[in-house]
mmCIF file of C-alpha atoms and ligand atoms in Angstrom:
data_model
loop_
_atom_site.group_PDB
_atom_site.id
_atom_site.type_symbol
_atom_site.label_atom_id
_atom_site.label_comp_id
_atom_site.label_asym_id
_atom_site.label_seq_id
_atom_site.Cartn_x
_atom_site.Cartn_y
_atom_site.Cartn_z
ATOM 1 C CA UNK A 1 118.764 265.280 225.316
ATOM 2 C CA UNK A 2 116.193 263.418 223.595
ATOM 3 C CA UNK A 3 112.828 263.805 225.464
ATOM 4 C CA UNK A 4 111.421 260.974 228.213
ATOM 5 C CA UNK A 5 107.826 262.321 227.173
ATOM 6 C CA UNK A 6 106.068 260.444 224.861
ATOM 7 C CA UNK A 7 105.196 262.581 221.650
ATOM 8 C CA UNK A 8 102.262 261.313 219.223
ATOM 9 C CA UNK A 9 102.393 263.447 216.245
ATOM 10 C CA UNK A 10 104.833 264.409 213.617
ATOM 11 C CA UNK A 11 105.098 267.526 212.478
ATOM 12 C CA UNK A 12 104.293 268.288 209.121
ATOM 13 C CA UNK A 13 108.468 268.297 207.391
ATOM 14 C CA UNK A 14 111.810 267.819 208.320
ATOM 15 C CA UNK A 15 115.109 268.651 206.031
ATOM 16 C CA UNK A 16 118.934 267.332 206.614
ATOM 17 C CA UNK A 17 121.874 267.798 204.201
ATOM 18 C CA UNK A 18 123.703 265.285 202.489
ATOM 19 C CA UNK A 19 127.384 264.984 203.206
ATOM 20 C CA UNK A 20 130.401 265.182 200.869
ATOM 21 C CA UNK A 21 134.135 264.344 202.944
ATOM 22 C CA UNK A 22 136.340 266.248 201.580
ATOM 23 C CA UNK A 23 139.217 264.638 203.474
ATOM 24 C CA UNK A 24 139.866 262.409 206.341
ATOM 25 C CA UNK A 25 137.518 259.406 205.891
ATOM 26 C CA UNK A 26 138.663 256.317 207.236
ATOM 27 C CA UNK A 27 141.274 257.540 209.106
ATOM 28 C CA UNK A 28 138.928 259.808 211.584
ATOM 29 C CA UNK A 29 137.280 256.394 212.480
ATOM 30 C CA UNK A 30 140.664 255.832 214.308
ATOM 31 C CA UNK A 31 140.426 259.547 215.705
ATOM 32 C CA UNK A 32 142.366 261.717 213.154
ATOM 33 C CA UNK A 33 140.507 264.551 212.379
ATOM 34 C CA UNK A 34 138.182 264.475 209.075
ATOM 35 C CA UNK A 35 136.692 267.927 206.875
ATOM 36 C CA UNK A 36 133.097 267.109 205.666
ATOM 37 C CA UNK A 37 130.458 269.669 204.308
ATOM 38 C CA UNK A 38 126.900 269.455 203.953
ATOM 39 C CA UNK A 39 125.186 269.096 200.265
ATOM 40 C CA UNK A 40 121.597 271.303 200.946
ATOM 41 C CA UNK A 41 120.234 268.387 197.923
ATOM 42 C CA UNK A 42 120.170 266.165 200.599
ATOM 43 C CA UNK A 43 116.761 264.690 202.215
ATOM 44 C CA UNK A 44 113.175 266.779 202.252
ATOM 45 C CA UNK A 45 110.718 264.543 204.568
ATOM 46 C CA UNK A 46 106.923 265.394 204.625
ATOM 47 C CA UNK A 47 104.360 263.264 207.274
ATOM 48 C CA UNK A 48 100.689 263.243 206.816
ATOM 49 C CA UNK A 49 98.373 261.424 209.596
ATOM 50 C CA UNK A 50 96.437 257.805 208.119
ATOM 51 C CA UNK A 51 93.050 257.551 208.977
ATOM 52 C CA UNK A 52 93.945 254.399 210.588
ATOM 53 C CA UNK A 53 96.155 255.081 213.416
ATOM 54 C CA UNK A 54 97.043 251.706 214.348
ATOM 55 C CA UNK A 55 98.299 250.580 211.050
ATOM 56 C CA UNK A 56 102.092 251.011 210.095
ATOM 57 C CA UNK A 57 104.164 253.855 209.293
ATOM 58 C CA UNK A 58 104.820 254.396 205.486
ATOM 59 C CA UNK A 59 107.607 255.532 204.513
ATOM 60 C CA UNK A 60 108.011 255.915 200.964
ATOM 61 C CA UNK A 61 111.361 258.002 199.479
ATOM 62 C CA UNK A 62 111.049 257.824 195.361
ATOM 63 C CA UNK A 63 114.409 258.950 194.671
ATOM 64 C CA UNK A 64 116.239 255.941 196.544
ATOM 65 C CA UNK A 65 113.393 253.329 196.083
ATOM 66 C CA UNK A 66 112.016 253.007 199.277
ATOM 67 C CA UNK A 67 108.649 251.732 199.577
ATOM 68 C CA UNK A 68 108.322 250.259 203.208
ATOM 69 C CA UNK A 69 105.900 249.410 205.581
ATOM 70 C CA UNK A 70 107.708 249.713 209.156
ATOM 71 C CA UNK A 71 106.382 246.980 211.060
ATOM 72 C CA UNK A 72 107.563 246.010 214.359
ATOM 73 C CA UNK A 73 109.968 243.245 213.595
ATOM 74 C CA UNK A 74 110.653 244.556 210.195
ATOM 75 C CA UNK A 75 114.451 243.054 209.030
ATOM 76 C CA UNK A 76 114.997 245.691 206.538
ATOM 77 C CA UNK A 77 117.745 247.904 207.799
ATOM 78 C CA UNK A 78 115.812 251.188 206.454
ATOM 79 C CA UNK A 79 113.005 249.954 208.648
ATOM 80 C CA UNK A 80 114.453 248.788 211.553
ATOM 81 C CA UNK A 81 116.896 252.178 211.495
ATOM 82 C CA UNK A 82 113.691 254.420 210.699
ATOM 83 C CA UNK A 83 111.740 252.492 213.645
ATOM 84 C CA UNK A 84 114.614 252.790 216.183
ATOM 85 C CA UNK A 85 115.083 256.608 215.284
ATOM 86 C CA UNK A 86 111.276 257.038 215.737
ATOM 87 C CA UNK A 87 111.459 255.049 219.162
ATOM 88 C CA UNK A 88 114.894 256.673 220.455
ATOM 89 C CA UNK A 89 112.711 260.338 220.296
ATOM 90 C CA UNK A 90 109.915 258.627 221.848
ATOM 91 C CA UNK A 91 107.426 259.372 218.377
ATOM 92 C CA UNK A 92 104.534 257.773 217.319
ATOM 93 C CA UNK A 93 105.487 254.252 215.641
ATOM 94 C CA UNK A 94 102.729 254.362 213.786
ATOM 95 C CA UNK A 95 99.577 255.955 212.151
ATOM 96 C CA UNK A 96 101.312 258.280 209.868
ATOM 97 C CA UNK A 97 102.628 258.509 206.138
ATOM 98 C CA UNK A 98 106.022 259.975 205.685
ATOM 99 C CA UNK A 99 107.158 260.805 201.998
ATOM 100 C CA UNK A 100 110.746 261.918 200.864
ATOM 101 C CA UNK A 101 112.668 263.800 198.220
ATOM 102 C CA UNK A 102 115.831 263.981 197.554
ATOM 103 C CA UNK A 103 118.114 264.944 194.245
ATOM 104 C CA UNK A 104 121.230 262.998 195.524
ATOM 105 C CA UNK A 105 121.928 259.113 194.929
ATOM 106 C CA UNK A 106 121.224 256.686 197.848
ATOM 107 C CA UNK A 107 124.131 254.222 199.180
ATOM 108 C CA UNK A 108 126.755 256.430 197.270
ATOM 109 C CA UNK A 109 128.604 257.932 200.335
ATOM 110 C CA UNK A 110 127.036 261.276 200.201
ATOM 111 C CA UNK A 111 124.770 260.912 203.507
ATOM 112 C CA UNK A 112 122.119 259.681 202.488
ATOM 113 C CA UNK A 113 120.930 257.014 205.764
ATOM 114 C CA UNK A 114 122.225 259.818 208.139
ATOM 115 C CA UNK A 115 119.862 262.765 206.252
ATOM 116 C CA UNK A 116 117.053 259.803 206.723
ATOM 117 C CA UNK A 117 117.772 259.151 210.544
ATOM 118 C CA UNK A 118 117.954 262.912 210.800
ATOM 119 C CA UNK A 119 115.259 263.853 209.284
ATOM 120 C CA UNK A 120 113.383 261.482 210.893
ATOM 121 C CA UNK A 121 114.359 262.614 214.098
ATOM 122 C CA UNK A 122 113.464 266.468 213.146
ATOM 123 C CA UNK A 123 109.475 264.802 212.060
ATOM 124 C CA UNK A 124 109.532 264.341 216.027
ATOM 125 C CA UNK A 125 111.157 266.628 218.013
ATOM 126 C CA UNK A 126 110.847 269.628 215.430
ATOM 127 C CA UNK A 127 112.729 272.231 213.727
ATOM 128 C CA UNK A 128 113.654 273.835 216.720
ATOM 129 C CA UNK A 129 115.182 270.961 218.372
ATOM 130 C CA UNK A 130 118.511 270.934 219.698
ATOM 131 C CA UNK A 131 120.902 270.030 217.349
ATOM 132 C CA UNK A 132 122.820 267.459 219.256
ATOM 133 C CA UNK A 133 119.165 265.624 220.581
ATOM 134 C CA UNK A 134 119.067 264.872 216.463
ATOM 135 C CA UNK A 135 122.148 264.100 216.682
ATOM 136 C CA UNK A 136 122.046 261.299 219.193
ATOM 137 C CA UNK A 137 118.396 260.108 218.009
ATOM 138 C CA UNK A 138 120.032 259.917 214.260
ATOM 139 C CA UNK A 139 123.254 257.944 215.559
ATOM 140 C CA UNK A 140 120.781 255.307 216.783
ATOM 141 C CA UNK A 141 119.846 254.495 213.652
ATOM 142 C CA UNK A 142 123.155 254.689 211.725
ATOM 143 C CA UNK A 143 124.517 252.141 213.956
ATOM 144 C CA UNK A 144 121.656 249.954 212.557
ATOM 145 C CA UNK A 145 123.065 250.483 209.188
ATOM 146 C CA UNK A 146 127.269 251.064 209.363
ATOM 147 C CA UNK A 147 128.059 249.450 212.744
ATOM 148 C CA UNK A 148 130.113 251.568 214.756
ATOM 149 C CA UNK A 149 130.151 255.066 212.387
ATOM 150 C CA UNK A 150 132.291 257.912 213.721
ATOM 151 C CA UNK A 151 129.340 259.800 213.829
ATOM 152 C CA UNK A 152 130.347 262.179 210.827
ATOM 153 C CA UNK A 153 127.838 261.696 208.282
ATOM 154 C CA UNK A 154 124.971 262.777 211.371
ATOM 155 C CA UNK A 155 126.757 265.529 212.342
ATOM 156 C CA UNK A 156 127.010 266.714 208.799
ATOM 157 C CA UNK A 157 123.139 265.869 208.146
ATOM 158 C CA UNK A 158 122.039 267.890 210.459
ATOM 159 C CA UNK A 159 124.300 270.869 210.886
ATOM 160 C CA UNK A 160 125.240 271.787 207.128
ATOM 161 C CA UNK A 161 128.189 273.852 206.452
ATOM 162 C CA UNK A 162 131.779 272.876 206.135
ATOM 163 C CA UNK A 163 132.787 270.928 209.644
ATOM 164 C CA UNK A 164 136.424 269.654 210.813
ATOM 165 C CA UNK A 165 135.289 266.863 212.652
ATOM 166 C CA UNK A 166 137.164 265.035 215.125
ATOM 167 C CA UNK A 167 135.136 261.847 216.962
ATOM 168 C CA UNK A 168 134.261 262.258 220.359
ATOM 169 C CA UNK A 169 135.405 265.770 220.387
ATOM 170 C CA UNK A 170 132.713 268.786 219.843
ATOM 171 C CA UNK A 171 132.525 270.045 215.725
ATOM 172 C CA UNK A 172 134.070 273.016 214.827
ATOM 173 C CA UNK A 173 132.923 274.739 211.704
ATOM 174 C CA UNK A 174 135.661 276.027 209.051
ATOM 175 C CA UNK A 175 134.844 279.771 208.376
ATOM 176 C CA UNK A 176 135.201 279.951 204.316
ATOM 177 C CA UNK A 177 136.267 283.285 203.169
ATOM 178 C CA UNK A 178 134.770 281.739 199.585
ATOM 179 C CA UNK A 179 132.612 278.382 198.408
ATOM 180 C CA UNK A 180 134.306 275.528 197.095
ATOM 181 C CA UNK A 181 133.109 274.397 193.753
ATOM 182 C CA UNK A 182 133.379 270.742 193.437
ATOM 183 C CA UNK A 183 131.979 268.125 190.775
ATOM 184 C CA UNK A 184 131.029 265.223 192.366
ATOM 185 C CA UNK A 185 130.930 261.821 190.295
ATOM 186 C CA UNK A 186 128.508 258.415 191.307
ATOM 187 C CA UNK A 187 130.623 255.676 190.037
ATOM 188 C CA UNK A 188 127.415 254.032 189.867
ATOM 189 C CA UNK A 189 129.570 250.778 191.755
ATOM 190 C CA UNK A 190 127.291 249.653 194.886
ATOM 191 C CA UNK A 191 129.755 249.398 198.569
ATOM 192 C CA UNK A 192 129.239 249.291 201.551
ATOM 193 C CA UNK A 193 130.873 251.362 204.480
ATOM 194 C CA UNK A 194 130.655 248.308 206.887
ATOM 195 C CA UNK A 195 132.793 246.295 204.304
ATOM 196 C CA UNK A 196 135.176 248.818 203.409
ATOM 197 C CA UNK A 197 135.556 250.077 207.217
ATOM 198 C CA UNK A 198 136.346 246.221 208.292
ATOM 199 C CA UNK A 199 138.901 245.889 205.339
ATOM 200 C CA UNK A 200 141.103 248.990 206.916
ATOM 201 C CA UNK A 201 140.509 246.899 210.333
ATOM 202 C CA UNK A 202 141.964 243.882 208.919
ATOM 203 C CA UNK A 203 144.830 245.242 207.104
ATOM 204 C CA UNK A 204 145.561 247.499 210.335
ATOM 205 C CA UNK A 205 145.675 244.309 212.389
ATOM 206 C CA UNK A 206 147.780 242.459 209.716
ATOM 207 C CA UNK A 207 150.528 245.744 209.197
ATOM 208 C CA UNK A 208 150.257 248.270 212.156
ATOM 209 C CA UNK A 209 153.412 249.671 211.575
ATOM 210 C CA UNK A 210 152.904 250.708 207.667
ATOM 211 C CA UNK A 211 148.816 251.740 208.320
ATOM 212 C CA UNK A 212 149.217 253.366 210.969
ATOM 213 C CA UNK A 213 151.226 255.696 209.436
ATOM 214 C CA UNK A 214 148.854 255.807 206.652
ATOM 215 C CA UNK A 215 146.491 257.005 208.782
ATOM 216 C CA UNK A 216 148.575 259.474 210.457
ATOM 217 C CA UNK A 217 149.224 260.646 206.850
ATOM 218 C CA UNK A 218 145.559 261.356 206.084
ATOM 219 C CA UNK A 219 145.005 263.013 209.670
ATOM 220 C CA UNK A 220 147.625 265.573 208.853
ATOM 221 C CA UNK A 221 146.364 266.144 205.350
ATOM 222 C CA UNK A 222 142.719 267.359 207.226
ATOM 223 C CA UNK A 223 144.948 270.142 209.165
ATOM 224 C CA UNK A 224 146.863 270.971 205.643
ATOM 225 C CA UNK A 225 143.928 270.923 203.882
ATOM 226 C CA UNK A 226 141.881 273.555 206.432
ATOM 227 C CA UNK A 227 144.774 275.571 206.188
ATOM 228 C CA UNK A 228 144.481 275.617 202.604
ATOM 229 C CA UNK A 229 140.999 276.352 202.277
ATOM 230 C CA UNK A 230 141.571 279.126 205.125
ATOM 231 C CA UNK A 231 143.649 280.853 202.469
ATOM 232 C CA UNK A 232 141.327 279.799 199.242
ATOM 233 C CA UNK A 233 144.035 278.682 197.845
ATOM 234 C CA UNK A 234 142.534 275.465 196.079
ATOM 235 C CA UNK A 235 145.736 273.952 193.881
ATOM 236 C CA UNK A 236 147.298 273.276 197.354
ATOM 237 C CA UNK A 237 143.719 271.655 198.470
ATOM 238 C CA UNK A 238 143.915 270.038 194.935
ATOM 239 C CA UNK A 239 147.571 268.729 195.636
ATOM 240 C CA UNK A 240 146.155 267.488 199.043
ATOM 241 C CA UNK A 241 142.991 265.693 197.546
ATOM 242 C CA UNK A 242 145.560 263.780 195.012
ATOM 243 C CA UNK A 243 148.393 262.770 197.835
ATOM 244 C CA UNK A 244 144.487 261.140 200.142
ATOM 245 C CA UNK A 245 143.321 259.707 197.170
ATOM 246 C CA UNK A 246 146.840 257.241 196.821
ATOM 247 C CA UNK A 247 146.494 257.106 200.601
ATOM 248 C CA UNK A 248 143.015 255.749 200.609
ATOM 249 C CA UNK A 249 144.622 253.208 198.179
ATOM 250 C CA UNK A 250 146.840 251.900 200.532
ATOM 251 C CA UNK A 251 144.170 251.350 202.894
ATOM 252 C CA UNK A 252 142.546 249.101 199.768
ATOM 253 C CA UNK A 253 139.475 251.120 199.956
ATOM 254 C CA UNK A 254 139.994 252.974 196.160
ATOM 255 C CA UNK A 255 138.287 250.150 193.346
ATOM 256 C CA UNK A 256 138.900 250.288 189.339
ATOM 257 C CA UNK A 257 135.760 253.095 188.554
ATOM 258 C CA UNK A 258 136.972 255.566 191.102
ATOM 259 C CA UNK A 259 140.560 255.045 189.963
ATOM 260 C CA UNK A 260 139.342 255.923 186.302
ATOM 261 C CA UNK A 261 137.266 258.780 187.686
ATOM 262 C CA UNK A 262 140.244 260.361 189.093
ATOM 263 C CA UNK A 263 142.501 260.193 186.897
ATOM 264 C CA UNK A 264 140.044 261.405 184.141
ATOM 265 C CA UNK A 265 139.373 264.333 186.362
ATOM 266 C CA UNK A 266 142.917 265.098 186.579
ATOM 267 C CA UNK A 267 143.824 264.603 182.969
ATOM 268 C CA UNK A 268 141.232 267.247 182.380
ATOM 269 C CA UNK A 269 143.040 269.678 184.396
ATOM 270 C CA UNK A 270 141.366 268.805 188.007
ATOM 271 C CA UNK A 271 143.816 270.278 191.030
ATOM 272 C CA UNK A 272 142.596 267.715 192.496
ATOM 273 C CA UNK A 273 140.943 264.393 192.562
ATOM 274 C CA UNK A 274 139.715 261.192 194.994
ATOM 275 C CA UNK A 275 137.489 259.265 196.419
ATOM 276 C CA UNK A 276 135.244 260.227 198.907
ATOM 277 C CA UNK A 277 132.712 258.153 201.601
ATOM 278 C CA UNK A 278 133.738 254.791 202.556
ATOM 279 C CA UNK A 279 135.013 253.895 199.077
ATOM 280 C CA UNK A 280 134.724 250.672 197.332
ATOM 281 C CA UNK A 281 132.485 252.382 194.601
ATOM 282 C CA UNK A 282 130.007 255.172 195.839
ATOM 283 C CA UNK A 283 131.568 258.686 194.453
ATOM 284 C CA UNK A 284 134.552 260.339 193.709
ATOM 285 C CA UNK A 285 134.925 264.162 193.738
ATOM 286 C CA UNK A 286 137.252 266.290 192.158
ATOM 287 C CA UNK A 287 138.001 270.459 192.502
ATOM 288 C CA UNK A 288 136.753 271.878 188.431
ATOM 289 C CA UNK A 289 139.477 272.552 185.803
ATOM 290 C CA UNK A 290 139.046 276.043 184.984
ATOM 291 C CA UNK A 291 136.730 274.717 181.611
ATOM 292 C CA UNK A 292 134.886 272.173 183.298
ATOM 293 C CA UNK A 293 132.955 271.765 179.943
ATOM 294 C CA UNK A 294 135.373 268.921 178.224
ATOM 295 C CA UNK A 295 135.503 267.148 181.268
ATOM 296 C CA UNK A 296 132.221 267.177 181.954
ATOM 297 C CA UNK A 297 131.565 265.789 178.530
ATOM 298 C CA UNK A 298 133.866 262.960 178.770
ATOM 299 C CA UNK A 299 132.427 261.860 181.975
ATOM 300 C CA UNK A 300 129.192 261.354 180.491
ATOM 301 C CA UNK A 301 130.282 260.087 177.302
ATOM 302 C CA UNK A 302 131.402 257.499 179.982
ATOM 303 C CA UNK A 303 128.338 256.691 181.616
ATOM 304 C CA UNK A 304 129.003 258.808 184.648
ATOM 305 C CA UNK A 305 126.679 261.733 185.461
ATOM 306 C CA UNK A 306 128.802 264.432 187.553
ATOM 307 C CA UNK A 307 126.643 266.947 189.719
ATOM 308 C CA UNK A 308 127.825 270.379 190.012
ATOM 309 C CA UNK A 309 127.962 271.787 193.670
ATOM 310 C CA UNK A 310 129.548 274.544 195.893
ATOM 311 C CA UNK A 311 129.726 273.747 199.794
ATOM 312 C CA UNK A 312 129.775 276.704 201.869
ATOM 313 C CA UNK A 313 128.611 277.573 205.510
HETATM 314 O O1 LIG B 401 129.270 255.915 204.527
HETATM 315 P P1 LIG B 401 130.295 256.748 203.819
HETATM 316 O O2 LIG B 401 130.638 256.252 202.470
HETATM 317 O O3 LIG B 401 129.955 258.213 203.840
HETATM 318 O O4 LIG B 401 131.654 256.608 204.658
HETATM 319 C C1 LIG B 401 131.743 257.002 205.995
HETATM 320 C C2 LIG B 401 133.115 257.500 206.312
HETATM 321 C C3 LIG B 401 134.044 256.506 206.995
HETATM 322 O O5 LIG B 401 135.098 257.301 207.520
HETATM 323 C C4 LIG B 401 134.621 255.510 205.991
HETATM 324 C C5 LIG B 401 133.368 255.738 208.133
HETATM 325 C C6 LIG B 401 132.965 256.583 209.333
HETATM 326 O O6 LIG B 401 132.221 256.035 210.181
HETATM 327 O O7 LIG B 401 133.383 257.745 209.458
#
């Protein structure tokens, strides 16, 4: 529960992972089940008291070029999400200077508004703070940004680890026996998750009797796919991974760049390949070929910067 107390001072950092889906996006906004793990490069906030303690909040985050003022009324989304987080947990709302790094790209589908609403949230109720008070506090926010999100990316922000997620229903984590290695690669294409979530609306309205299936399709590869990585046995993940990626494209949510990425990935040997996040551009990810080098090296001979990760508990 988020507190009814007032509280007037931050405390000195907050941290939240960023989020990689693995499998099941899209289709656990219509309650299949979805397997998302948390990136630790995610979202380091630190807060530092102006000498002015009427004047506005700053919040200033290099990395994704956000220098803001948050003044009431404010119609940026980043302030009006960062001012309703900071209200929701009954913080100060201004007086204070908050500064963030992060080493993952902003707007790419890798979590970065729900490590900012979560973060936020930890500046006010602390470390110690129950994690499904940040929860909440963070969701109020990412409904200023996405709409009507499943609530995946804040669970994954603020708990970490590999999570089956199902909405509505309480997260289970997914005891690895090893960590995944995955190369994750930012198309560099700009989306957005409100636009590629009303797309799958509208083509579920038009053709309910193919996309439902479709969806059904991507629930069950979640409960293959946990299976799989139960038994570390990643060319069957990979297999899965391939078989969401051309079911994503059904839903229209895959776009030219994260097409190329994929099938690069898998010409280089890749088990497995697709799109993860919302789609539309954003990032694709992709299990390593046993050399990763020449793949690698054709990515960026591309333009496209892969980063190197392992998600584990
Ligand atoms: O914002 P993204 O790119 O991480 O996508 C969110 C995942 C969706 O399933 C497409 C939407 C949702 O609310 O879960």
């Amino acid at each position: 529960m988020i507190p009814i107390k007032t509280i007037d001072r931050l405390h000195p950092t907050a941290e939240a992972f960023g989020k990689v889906i693995l499998l099941g996006e899209h289709s656990v906004v219509y309650g299949h089940p979805a397997i998302a793990a948390g990136l630790p490069q995610g979202l380091r906030l630190t807060a530092e008291p102006l000498p002015d303690s009427a004047a506005p909040i700053e919040l200033e985050i290099p990395a994704w070029g956000i220098d803001l003022a948050l003044r009431p009324g404010e119609v940026h989304p980043v302030a009006m999400s960062a001012l309703a987080v900071l209200s929701a947990c009954k913080g100060p709302r201004s007086g204070w200077r908050v500064r963030g790094e992060s080493s993952l790209p902003a707007r790419a589908g890798l979590g970065s508004s729900a490590a900012l609403t979560v973060a936020l949230a930890r500046l006010v109720l602390g470390p110690d703070a129950p994690v499904d008070a940040v929860i909440e506090a963070s969701m109020v926010g990412e409904r200023i940004f996405h709409g009507q999100p499943s609530g995946l990316d804040s669970a994954v922000a603020a708990r970490g680890g590999v999570l089956r997620f199902v909405r509505g229903e309480p997260t289970q984590e997914i005891a690895l026996t090893a960590p995944i290695p995955l190369l994750i690669f930012p198309s560099g294409v700009a989306r957005s998750t409100a636009v590629e979530v009303g797309k799958v609306r509208a083509r579920r309205e038009r053709l309910p009797s193919i996309i439902d299936p479709v969806l059904g399709a991507l629930g069950a590869a979640v409960e293959s796919g946990i299976d799989a990585i139960l038994r570390n046995d990643l060319e069957c993940l990979g297999e899965i991974m391939n078989v969401s990626h051309e079911l994503l494209s059904a839903l229209d949510v895959s776009a030219p760049a994260l097409d190329h990425i994929v099938e690069r990935a898998r010409a280089h040997g890749a088990p497995g390949a697709k799109l993860t996040g919302a789609g539309g551009g954003g990032c694709a990810i992709a299990l390593p070929p046993a050399d990763p080098a020449p793949l690698l090296a054709a990515s960026r001979a591309a333009g496209i910067h892969p980063l190197q990760v392992e998600v584990w508990r």
